[in-house]
Backbone as a ProteinNet text record, in pm:
[ID]
protein_1_A
[PRIMARY]
MKRIRNFVTLYLTAALLSVSAAAATTVPSIENKNVPTVTANDAAGNALDDGSLLVVSLNDTSESTVQIREALNVALTELRGNELTNLVPGFADSWAAATSGAPLENAVISHVFDVSVVGNADTVFANGAIDVTLKASDITADDSVVLIHKTSDGWKVEPSRRGADGEIIVTVSSLSPFAIVVDNGAAPAVDGDTKSPQTGVSTAAIVLASVSFAGAGAAFVVKSRRDD
[TERTIARY]
95.7	2.1	86.5	187.8	282.7	339.5	394.8	431.3	351.7	219.5	107.8	104.6	110.7	93.4	213.9	328.4	459.4	458.7	406.8	403.8	321.2	193.7	87.2	154.8	216.3	253.9	356	448.1	565.1	513.4	410	350.3	258.1	192.3	99	209.2	329.8	416.9	493.9	503.9	581.4	463.4	341.5	242.1	222.6	198.5	219.3	333.7	449.1	556.6	572.2	506.7	490.8	402	297.9	192.9	239.1	323.2	375.3	472	550.5	654.6	571.4	469.5	406.8	322.7	268.2	205.9	296.4	404.9	506.2	583.1	573	658	578.3	639.3	577.3	682.6	745.2	850.4	760.7	805	726.7	747.8	638.1	664.1	734.3	797	901	835.8	816.1	764	878	980.5	1098.8	1064.5	972.6	933.6	1082.8	1038.4	1137.1	1213	1340.8	1393.1	1347.4	1349.2	1284.6	1404.3	1358.1	1471.9	1526.1	1659.8	1717.9	1780.5	1775.6	1845.5	1913.9	2001.1	2073.6	2113.3	2128	2188.7	2290	2393.3	2497.3	2466.2	2551.9	2509.5	2486.7	2543.9	2528.5	2419	2326.4	2224.3	2223.5	2360.3	2379.2	2346.5	2285.4	2241.7	2366.4	2366.1	2488.1	2473.7	2575.5	2556.4	2495.9	2414.4	2369.5	2470	2434.6	2548.6	2652.5	2612	2706.4	2660.1	2542.2	2497.4	2447.1	2462.3	2414.1	2308.8	2194.6	2088.4	2064.9	2086.9	2099.8	1986.4	1911.9	1841.2	1870.9	1800.6	1847.8	1824.8	1722	1707.9	1799.3	1891.5	2001.5	2084.7	2131.8	2216.6	2347.8	2372.2	2496.1	2619	2714.8	2851	2920.1	2901.5	2965	2898.5	2771.7	2714.5	2702.5	2797.3	2797.5	2812.5	2931.4	2951.6	2835.4	2785.6	2656.3	2552.1	2522.4	2403.1	2436.6	2564.2	2605	2567.8	2591.2	2556.3	2405.7	2357.5	2199	2132.6	2197.9	2156.7	2173.5	2290.9	2279.1	2182.5	2152.7	2053.1	1939.9	1887.3	1755.9	1745.2	1838.6	1848.9	1809.2	1880.9	1859.5	1700.3	1650	1510.3	1421.4	1441.1	1351.4	1364.4	1477.1	1493	1465.4	1439.3	1426.3	1294.4	1221.4	1138.7	1189.1	1127.4	1185.3	1220.3	1149.7	1151.9	1290.2	1333.7	1449.1	1583.8	1553.9	1666.8	1692.6	1599.8	1611.8	1574	1683.4	1651.7	1562.4	1451.7	1374.8	1255.7	1262.5	1154.4	998	983	823.7	788.9	856.2	830.2	830.6	926.3	915.1	777.4	764.9	646.6	517.5	517.3	388.6	364.8	475.1	460.9	430.6	490.4	465.6	324	269.3	149.7	14.2	56.2	-47.4	-110	-6.9	-37.2	-78.4	-65.4	-101.6	-31	-107.9	-35.3	102.8	179.8	316.9	294.6	192.8	154.3	135.6	107	59.4	190.8	323.1	454.1	489.3	509.3	530.4	660.5	771.1	871.6	860.1	840.6	797.2	928.3	1048.3	1157.2	1274.4	1369	1500.3	1597.2	1695.7	1786.5	1912.5	2013.7	2136	2159.1	2219	2261.7	2403.2	2484.1	2645.1	2677.1	2798.7	2859.4	2938.7	2908.1	3009.7	3119.7	3230.3	3345.2	3409.9	3434.2	3509.7	3412	3378.9	3294.2	3309.2	3453	3494.4	3455	3432.5	3392.6	3255.7	3167	3024.5	2984.9	3065.6	3056.9	3129.5	3191.1	3300.8	3254.7	3117.9	3061.8	2980.2	2994.5	2917.9	2798.1	2709.2	2596.3	2523.8	2465.8	2379.8	2230.2	2144.6	1996.4	1987.1	1912.7	1893.6	1729.7	1682.2	1529.4	1506.1	1418	1369.3	1222.4	1200	1085.6	1021.6	940.1	883.7	738.7	711.1	587.1	467.1	487.4	390.2	370.9	443.5	414.5	382.5	263.7	208.1	219.2	201	199.4	104.4	-2.7	-95.3	-55	59.5	116.5	206.8	192.4	277.9	414.6	534	636.3	737.7	825.5	949.3	1079.5	1168.8	1297.5	1395.4	1461.3	1562.5	1682.6	1805.3	1919.9	2021.6	2088.1	2185.7	2311.7	2359.9	2505.2	2613	2731.1	2835.2	2815.6	2726.5	2681.7	2559	2510.6	2372	2251.9	2140.9	2039.5	1986.9	1926.1	1873.2	1761.6	1685.2	1564	1649.6	1625.4	1659.6	1539.6	1536.4	1434.6	1420.1	1306.3	1288.4	1178.2	1134.8	1033.7	987.4	873.4	794.9	784.9	792.6	758	608.9	573	429	366	457.9	422.6	448.4	484.8	517.2	669.2	749.8	914.6	940.9	1043.8	1106.6	1219.5	1246.4	1385.3	1443.1	1573.2	1652.2	1792	1827.2	1975.3	2073.5	2163	2269.2	2396.9	2495.2	2635	2696.7	2619.6	2675.7	2592.2	2632.1	2529.6	2559.1	2450.1	2445.4	2289.2	2269.6	2146.7	2041.9	1917.5	1805.4	1687.8	1597.4	1451.3	1348.3	1235.6	1126.9	1013.5	961.8	867.6	722.2	618	503.7	391.6	285.3	166.9	82.3	46.2	-48.7	-192	-218.8	-358.4	-452.2	-404.1	-520.4	-580.4	-703.9	-765.2	-726.3	-712.8	-667.3	-739.7	-682.6	-745.9	-855.2	-969.5	-1068.2	-1062.1	-1103.1	-1116	-996	-862.8	-758	-698.9	-788.9	-752.2	-654.5	-541	-432.5	-383.4	-327.9	-273	-139.8	-50.4	102.8	119.9	201.3	203.1	296.1	367.6	452.5	362	254.4	194.1	31	-7.1	-151.2	-235.7	-166.7	-261.4	-306.6	-426.2	-493.5	-412.1	-359.1	-319	-438.1	-542.5	-650.2	-687.1	-682.5	-703.6	-597.5	-468.6	-349.6	-384.9	-436.1	-463.3	-588.1	-681.7	-785.9	-748.3	-681.1	-612.5	-558.9	-465	-379.6	-469	-570.7	-667.7	-744.1	-773.5	-843.1	-751.2	-612.7	-529.1	-500.1	-506.1	-503.9	-616	-745.5	-851.4	-845.1	-799.6	-794.1	-677.8	-585.5	-500.5	-532.4	-636.7	-685.6	-777.9	-865.2	-945.5	-892.6	-753.9	-701.2	-655.3	-597.1	-545	-679	-783.4	-906.9	-957.7	-931.8	-978.3	-880	-765	-647.5	-669.3	-716.1	-755.4	-856.3	-946.5	-1056	-1036.7	-930.1	-903.9	-816.2	-748.3	-659.3	-746
-116.8	2.8	133.1	113.3	248.8	262.2	150.8	167.1	247.6	210.2	252.2	422	445.3	579.5	671.2	614.1	681.2	689.2	595.1	591.2	695.9	709.3	817.2	944.6	957.5	1090.9	1153.3	1039.8	1088.3	1153	1085.6	1098.8	1236.7	1268	1400.5	1506.5	1494.8	1596.4	1624.4	1529.3	1563.5	1638.5	1592.9	1649.9	1816.2	1826.9	1988.6	2049.7	2002.8	2091.5	2106.6	2017.6	2041.9	2150.1	2149.3	2256.3	2415.3	2402.1	2524.5	2569.5	2495	2532.4	2579.1	2507.4	2551.3	2688	2691.9	2825.3	2940.7	2904	3024.4	3074.9	2990.8	3012.8	3085.3	3193.6	3280.2	3303.3	3170.6	3176.8	3190.9	3284.9	3300.5	3199.2	3169.5	3090.6	3146.5	3049.2	3098.3	3045.8	3110.9	3083.6	3077.6	3149.6	3146.1	3151.1	3240.3	3259.7	3317.6	3312	3355.9	3499.2	3509.1	3637.4	3750.9	3874.4	3980.6	4029.2	4126.5	4176.7	4286.5	4307	4421.1	4509.6	4639.3	4758.4	4837.8	4934.2	5015	5125.1	5238.9	5364	5395.6	5465.1	5502.7	5637	5668.4	5793.5	5903.7	5920.3	6031.5	6035.4	5909.5	5894.8	5820	5759.1	5719.6	5568.6	5513.3	5371.8	5269.6	5176.6	5077.2	4996.3	4976.1	4890.6	4757.9	4700	4573.1	4471.9	4388.2	4283.2	4334.3	4447.3	4488.8	4398.3	4376.3	4301.5	4160.2	4075.3	3926.4	3894.1	3841.9	3798.7	3649.9	3603.4	3438.8	3404	3304.8	3232.2	3096.8	3019.6	2881	2809.4	2840.8	2749.2	2740	2848.3	2851.5	2745.5	2669.4	2552	2574.7	2696.9	2718.4	2691.1	2639	2583.9	2736.4	2824.4	2982.5	3027.7	2986.6	3049.3	2968.9	2860.8	2768	2826.1	2936.6	2990	3084	3147.3	3245.1	3156.1	3037.4	2958.7	2894.3	2881.2	2830	2938	3064.8	3191.3	3197	3179.1	3180.3	3068.6	2966.8	2858.3	2883.9	2956.6	2971.3	3089.4	3187.5	3296.5	3220.6	3129.8	3060.4	2981	2901.1	2850.7	2944.7	3068.4	3163.5	3211.2	3226.1	3266.3	3173.6	3051.7	2949.2	2898.7	2946.2	2880.6	2997.5	3123.2	3236	3315.4	3378	3463.2	3602.3	3667.1	3791	3897.2	3888.3	4011.3	3988.4	3863.5	3838.1	3829	3784.6	3791.2	3937.5	4020.1	4156	4248.6	4326.9	4446.9	4536	4572.2	4681.1	4637.8	4492.7	4449.2	4461	4460.1	4466.3	4613.2	4720.6	4857.5	4894.2	4832.9	4868.8	4779.5	4666	4599.4	4661.6	4726.4	4797.1	4891.6	4981	5101	5087.1	4956.5	4934.8	4873.7	4803.7	4737.3	4785.3	4927	5005.3	4900.3	4826.5	4745.8	4614.6	4567.9	4413.5	4323.9	4211.9	4131.8	4062.9	4033.1	3984.2	3837.7	3765.5	3648.6	3645	3776.4	3787	3776	3790	3795.6	3686.8	3677.7	3569.2	3624	3531.4	3576.7	3513.7	3621.5	3569.9	3542.7	3614.8	3601.9	3599.1	3510.9	3518.4	3516.8	3607.2	3610	3656.3	3663.3	3730.6	3840.2	3945.1	4037.2	4067	4048.8	4050.9	4153.3	4187.2	4262.5	4167.7	4200.3	4120.7	4217.1	4157.8	4257.5	4317	4454.9	4511.9	4598.6	4568.4	4625.8	4772.7	4806.7	4944.9	5016.9	4961	5058.6	5078.1	4977.7	5002.2	5093.4	5102.9	5185	5293.3	5335.9	5446.8	5584.9	5602	5729	5706.2	5602.8	5573.4	5497.6	5497.1	5395	5389.3	5297.8	5283.8	5265.6	5309.4	5282.6	5148.2	5060.9	4934.3	4938.1	4894.6	4888.5	4757.5	4672.9	4553.1	4529.7	4463.4	4452.7	4292.6	4258.2	4121.8	4139.2	4024.3	4046.4	3997.5	3943.8	3916.5	4025.9	4120.2	4210.7	4352.3	4418.6	4514.2	4641.8	4768.8	4882	4859.8	4772.2	4763.2	4681.3	4616.6	4498.1	4571.7	4537.8	4573.2	4492.4	4559.7	4482.8	4533.7	4459.4	4507.8	4431	4506.6	4442.6	4417.6	4321.6	4258.8	4223.4	4251.4	4245	4177.2	4077	3984	4054.9	4143.5	4220.3	4154.8	4200	4131.8	4164	4250.1	4277.3	4205.6	4123.7	4056.1	4110.1	4061.6	4097.5	4241	4335.2	4452.6	4470.9	4572.8	4626.5	4723.6	4708.8	4813.2	4903.6	5052.8	5141.3	5144.9	5133.4	5137.6	5233.6	5255.1	5329.5	5258.8	5305.2	5227.7	5296.8	5210	5272.6	5251.9	5323.6	5349.1	5193.9	5110	4972.7	4864.5	4909.2	4814.9	4788.6	4867.6	4846	4881.8	4794.5	4817.6	4890.1	5007.7	5091.3	5115.8	5064	5084.8	5153.2	5219.9	5273.5	5175.9	5114.6	5036.9	5068.7	5019.3	5041.3	4911.3	4803	4660	4562	4459.9	4356	4217.7	4162.1	4006.7	3962.2	3861.3	3806.2	3901.1	3900.4	3983.3	3904.3	3937	3880.7	3986.9	3951.4	4047.2	3976.1	4052.9	4003.3	4067.4	3999.8	4080.5	4030.5	4119.4	4095.1	4017.9	3883.6	3789.9	3823.5	3949.5	4002.9	3929.4	3830.8	3757	3834.9	3804.7	3895.1	3848.5	3947.9	3909.5	3799.1	3718.6	3590.3	3646.6	3546	3577.5	3466.2	3544.3	3475.8	3394.1	3446.4	3370	3263.8	3236	3120.3	3152.4	3158.1	3187.7	3059.6	3105.2	2993.3	3015.1	2908.4	2920.6	2941.1	3042.1	3073.1	2950.7	2898.3	2783	2661.9	2627.3	2499.4	2525.2	2641.9	2672	2600.4	2535.9	2474	2547.6	2551.2	2642.2	2618	2684.3	2665.6	2626.5	2670.8	2613.3	2494	2444.5	2308.6	2224.2	2256.1	2192.2	2182.8	2276.4	2277.8	2170.4	2177.2	2096.1	1943.7	1924.2	1787.4	1739	1815.2	1787.2	1776.3	1835.9	1808.4	1676.5	1647.2	1515.5	1392.5	1413.3	1325.9	1296.9	1409.6	1392.2	1316.8	1363.4	1289.1	1154.1	1111.8	961.4	908.3	959.4	921.3	882.4	992.9	965	860.3	842.7	739.8	596.5	612.9	465.2	441.9	536.7	501.4	438.4	512.5	461.9	337.6	289.7	174.1	64.1	99	17.9	-30.8	68.4	59.1	-43.9	-16.4	-116.2	-265.6	-279.6	-402.3	-469.5	-375.6	-446.7	-485.7
-11.7	-1.7	-6.2	72.7	91.2	-43.8	-127.2	-257.2	-354.7	-328.5	-429.7	-408.9	-262.3	-241.7	-291.3	-279.3	-317.8	-464.5	-542.7	-680.5	-728.4	-688.3	-712.4	-687	-550.8	-507.6	-607.4	-641.4	-747.2	-886.7	-938.7	-1071.1	-1051.5	-943.7	-916.2	-905.8	-835.8	-840.2	-969.5	-1057.2	-1181.4	-1276	-1266.3	-1337.1	-1308.6	-1168.4	-1136	-1144	-1171.5	-1226.3	-1346	-1432.4	-1573.5	-1601.9	-1549.2	-1540.5	-1524	-1406.2	-1362.9	-1449.1	-1515.2	-1614	-1758	-1799.5	-1920.7	-1902.7	-1770.6	-1757.5	-1742.7	-1707.6	-1690.3	-1813.9	-1912.9	-2027.9	-2140.7	-2193.4	-2293.9	-2415.1	-2451.9	-2542.2	-2671.7	-2775	-2894.7	-2990.8	-3077.2	-3185.3	-3276.6	-3368.3	-3485.5	-3617.2	-3695.2	-3823.4	-3924.5	-3904.4	-4005.6	-4172.9	-4189.2	-4346.3	-4420.9	-4552.2	-4635.1	-4601.5	-4638.7	-4603.1	-4669.8	-4611.7	-4691.6	-4776.5	-4880.2	-4967	-4880.3	-4915.9	-4845.2	-4941.1	-4914.6	-4972	-4876.7	-4917	-4806.8	-4854.1	-4798.8	-4823.4	-4720.7	-4769.4	-4675.7	-4584.6	-4501.5	-4442.8	-4500.9	-4626.1	-4715	-4805.9	-4791.3	-4857.7	-4992.9	-5026.1	-5147.1	-5145.2	-5241.3	-5250.4	-5271.9	-5191.1	-5196.8	-5312.5	-5382.4	-5500.4	-5470.9	-5582.8	-5577.6	-5554.9	-5447.7	-5416.9	-5302.8	-5264.2	-5140.8	-5010.5	-5015.2	-4864.8	-4923.2	-4825	-4844.2	-4739.6	-4775.1	-4687.6	-4668.9	-4571.3	-4543.1	-4459	-4500.5	-4396.8	-4369.2	-4272.2	-4231	-4357.8	-4439.2	-4563.3	-4664.1	-4660.2	-4756	-4755.1	-4851.9	-4887.3	-4929.2	-4953.2	-5031.4	-4931.4	-5003.7	-4916.4	-4877.2	-4924.1	-4883.5	-4784.2	-4733.2	-4630.7	-4502.9	-4497.6	-4376.8	-4241.3	-4235.8	-4122.2	-4074.9	-4156.3	-4141.3	-4077.8	-4130.1	-4074.1	-3964.3	-3921.1	-3790.8	-3686.9	-3716.6	-3652.3	-3623.2	-3735.5	-3738.7	-3660.8	-3639.7	-3557.1	-3417.4	-3373.3	-3239.3	-3205.2	-3299.5	-3267.2	-3259.7	-3347.8	-3338.2	-3205.8	-3159.7	-3027.2	-2909.3	-2919.8	-2813.1	-2818.3	-2939.9	-2961.9	-2902.8	-2913.6	-2886.3	-2749.2	-2680.6	-2546.7	-2449.2	-2491.6	-2380.4	-2410.8	-2316.1	-2323.9	-2396.2	-2478.7	-2536.2	-2420.4	-2342.8	-2224	-2154.8	-2150.4	-2080.8	-2185.2	-2282.7	-2402.1	-2446.6	-2469.8	-2536.2	-2453	-2399.5	-2289.1	-2359.9	-2278.6	-2331.9	-2419.4	-2454.6	-2528.1	-2510	-2396.2	-2344	-2360.9	-2338.4	-2367.4	-2514.7	-2579.9	-2718.1	-2791.8	-2743.2	-2802.4	-2773.5	-2650.3	-2621	-2704.6	-2716.3	-2806.3	-2944.7	-3017.3	-3157	-3173.3	-3074.1	-3093.5	-3008.6	-2943	-2890.2	-2749.4	-2697	-2578.5	-2599.7	-2721.4	-2743.5	-2625	-2577.6	-2501.6	-2555.5	-2464.3	-2516.8	-2574	-2519.8	-2591.1	-2727	-2789.7	-2935.5	-3020.8	-2949.1	-3033.5	-3086.2	-3231.4	-3304.4	-3397.4	-3403.7	-3469.8	-3611.3	-3712.3	-3855.2	-3947.2	-3908.7	-4006	-3898.5	-3948.6	-3894.3	-3982.9	-3993	-4123.8	-4071.7	-4160.2	-4145.4	-4249.1	-4233.5	-4332.3	-4283.3	-4411.8	-4405.7	-4518.1	-4509.4	-4602.8	-4695.8	-4831.4	-4933.3	-4968.2	-4915.5	-4944.6	-4821.3	-4833.3	-4735.6	-4656.8	-4516.6	-4433	-4430.4	-4416.3	-4392.7	-4498.9	-4620.9	-4733.3	-4709.6	-4670.7	-4655.8	-4561.3	-4441.4	-4338.8	-4309.4	-4435	-4436.7	-4391.8	-4422.2	-4391.3	-4263.9	-4191.3	-4062.4	-4088.6	-3992.6	-4005.2	-4141.2	-4154.5	-4306.7	-4258.6	-4368.4	-4346.6	-4428	-4346.3	-4420	-4424.7	-4552.1	-4577.5	-4588.3	-4500.9	-4526.9	-4585.6	-4683.9	-4742.4	-4739.7	-4670.3	-4666.9	-4733.8	-4818.5	-4906.6	-4789.1	-4692.9	-4594.6	-4494	-4484.5	-4389.8	-4459.8	-4409.5	-4451.2	-4366.5	-4412.4	-4323.1	-4207.6	-4221.5	-4109.1	-3987.8	-4011.6	-3933.3	-3817.2	-3708.7	-3592.9	-3565.2	-3570.3	-3574.8	-3488	-3444.6	-3361.5	-3419.7	-3439.2	-3507	-3418	-3375.7	-3292.2	-3379.9	-3315.4	-3381.5	-3275.1	-3320.2	-3222.7	-3260.4	-3172.7	-3184.9	-3116.2	-3115	-3013.4	-2882	-2852.2	-2705.3	-2679.8	-2744.5	-2724.9	-2803.2	-2772.4	-2850.8	-2806.5	-2910.5	-2886.4	-2975.2	-2918.7	-3019.4	-3093	-3236.4	-3327	-3352.6	-3298.3	-3351.1	-3480.3	-3537.6	-3683.6	-3717.9	-3829.4	-3888.6	-4016.5	-4056.6	-4136.7	-4281.3	-4391.1	-4512	-4565.2	-4673.4	-4702.9	-4729.9	-4781.1	-4807.8	-4700.4	-4586.5	-4491.9	-4476.5	-4541.3	-4548.6	-4379.4	-4345.6	-4218.4	-4246.9	-4200.4	-4210.2	-4080.9	-4083	-3956.7	-3996.5	-3892.7	-3905.7	-3822.1	-3888.5	-3807.2	-3824.4	-3727	-3744.6	-3772.1	-3760.7	-3771.5	-3826.6	-3880.5	-3945.5	-3886.3	-3881.1	-3811.8	-3824.3	-3739.2	-3746.1	-3686.2	-3758.9	-3718.3	-3716.3	-3616.6	-3634.8	-3638.1	-3713.1	-3715.9	-3629.3	-3510.9	-3434.3	-3468.1	-3490.5	-3534.1	-3431.3	-3440.4	-3363	-3403.5	-3370.4	-3435.6	-3432.6	-3367.1	-3374.2	-3297	-3196.4	-3129.3	-3012.6	-2995.2	-2898	-2762	-2669.4	-2530.3	-2463.3	-2385.1	-2330.8	-2223.8	-2216.6	-2130.2	-2017.3	-1893.2	-1782.1	-1757.7	-1783.4	-1754.2	-1830.1	-1926.1	-2026	-2124	-2107.9	-2201.3	-2289.8	-2384.8	-2469.6	-2506.2	-2486.4	-2526.5	-2665.3	-2718.7	-2859.2	-2913.6	-2832.3	-2892.9	-2934.8	-2854.6	-2873	-2915.4	-2867.9	-2890.3	-2813.8	-2677.3	-2581.1	-2463.2	-2440.8	-2345.1	-2217.8	-2132.3	-1989.9	-1912.5	-1920.7	-1832.8	-1852.9	-1993.7	-2011.3	-1957.9	-1958.8	-1893.8	-1749.2	-1693.3	-1555.9	-1521.8	-1591.1	-1594.1	-1607.9	-1710.5	-1712.1	-1591.2	-1535.2	-1426	-1318.5	-1286.1	-1172.7	-1198.9	-1329.1	-1347.1	-1302.7	-1346	-1328.4	-1176.3	-1080	-940.7	-906.7	-947.2	-904.1	-933.4	-1055	-1076.7	-996.8	-953	-865.5	-728.5	-674.2	-551.3	-546.9	-657.5	-685	-680.1	-742.3	-750	-589.8	-521	-387	-308.5	-308.7	-237.9	-288.6	-412.2	-451	-402.2	-397.7	-356.6	-211.8	-129	9	41.6	-45.2	-31.3	-58.3	-189.3	-226.8	-110	-47.5	72.3	174.2
[MASK]
++++++++++++++++++++++++++++++++++++++++++++++++++++++++++++++++++++++++++++++++++++++++++++++++++++++++++++++++++++++++++++++++++++++++++++++++++++++++++++++++++++++++++++++++++++++++++++++++++++++++++++++++++++++++++++++++++++

């Protein structure tokens, strides 16, 4: 009888710990769509020559981009394993400003990509920071976005402005992995029933299932007692 009680106790504890972890996690889902097109102007307003910048996604299979894809994989691992509010300083404030206060659970990472210089970076940045314009066919001017950038000092929000057709325009002094975070437009949760953006599973449903599991365990113990 004691073994049965210990067995049920261990399983109930594991279930409750799993529910706590699921409810506390707000790691965004990652869609990793095709890379946006990229154009750039130098600090003097002169357009950079075509071919000055290389844009790479994880879907790229070129041998020449192996090292870039390795850096992208590191960036992707960080994005998948952390809440954006912990990974990116100031993300919550930037998200609230960009989305007019949409819940953080609405954050979806739509694009992860790397931008790098082809040739001599000193030439590209000779006049200082450059203006980079990102154009994704699936992002319109009506979409709320936050652009984040993995620099040598870690992830940061890049202040950006929008073009008439939804372009994202950002001034940067370095190039490396970027990610576009969009608002999926979901309505706020009702009565505390939130969904994990990673799984789409209702945390209320998880809790209910765990309570049911606990009830079943208790019933099992009672029945065992009677059988004894």
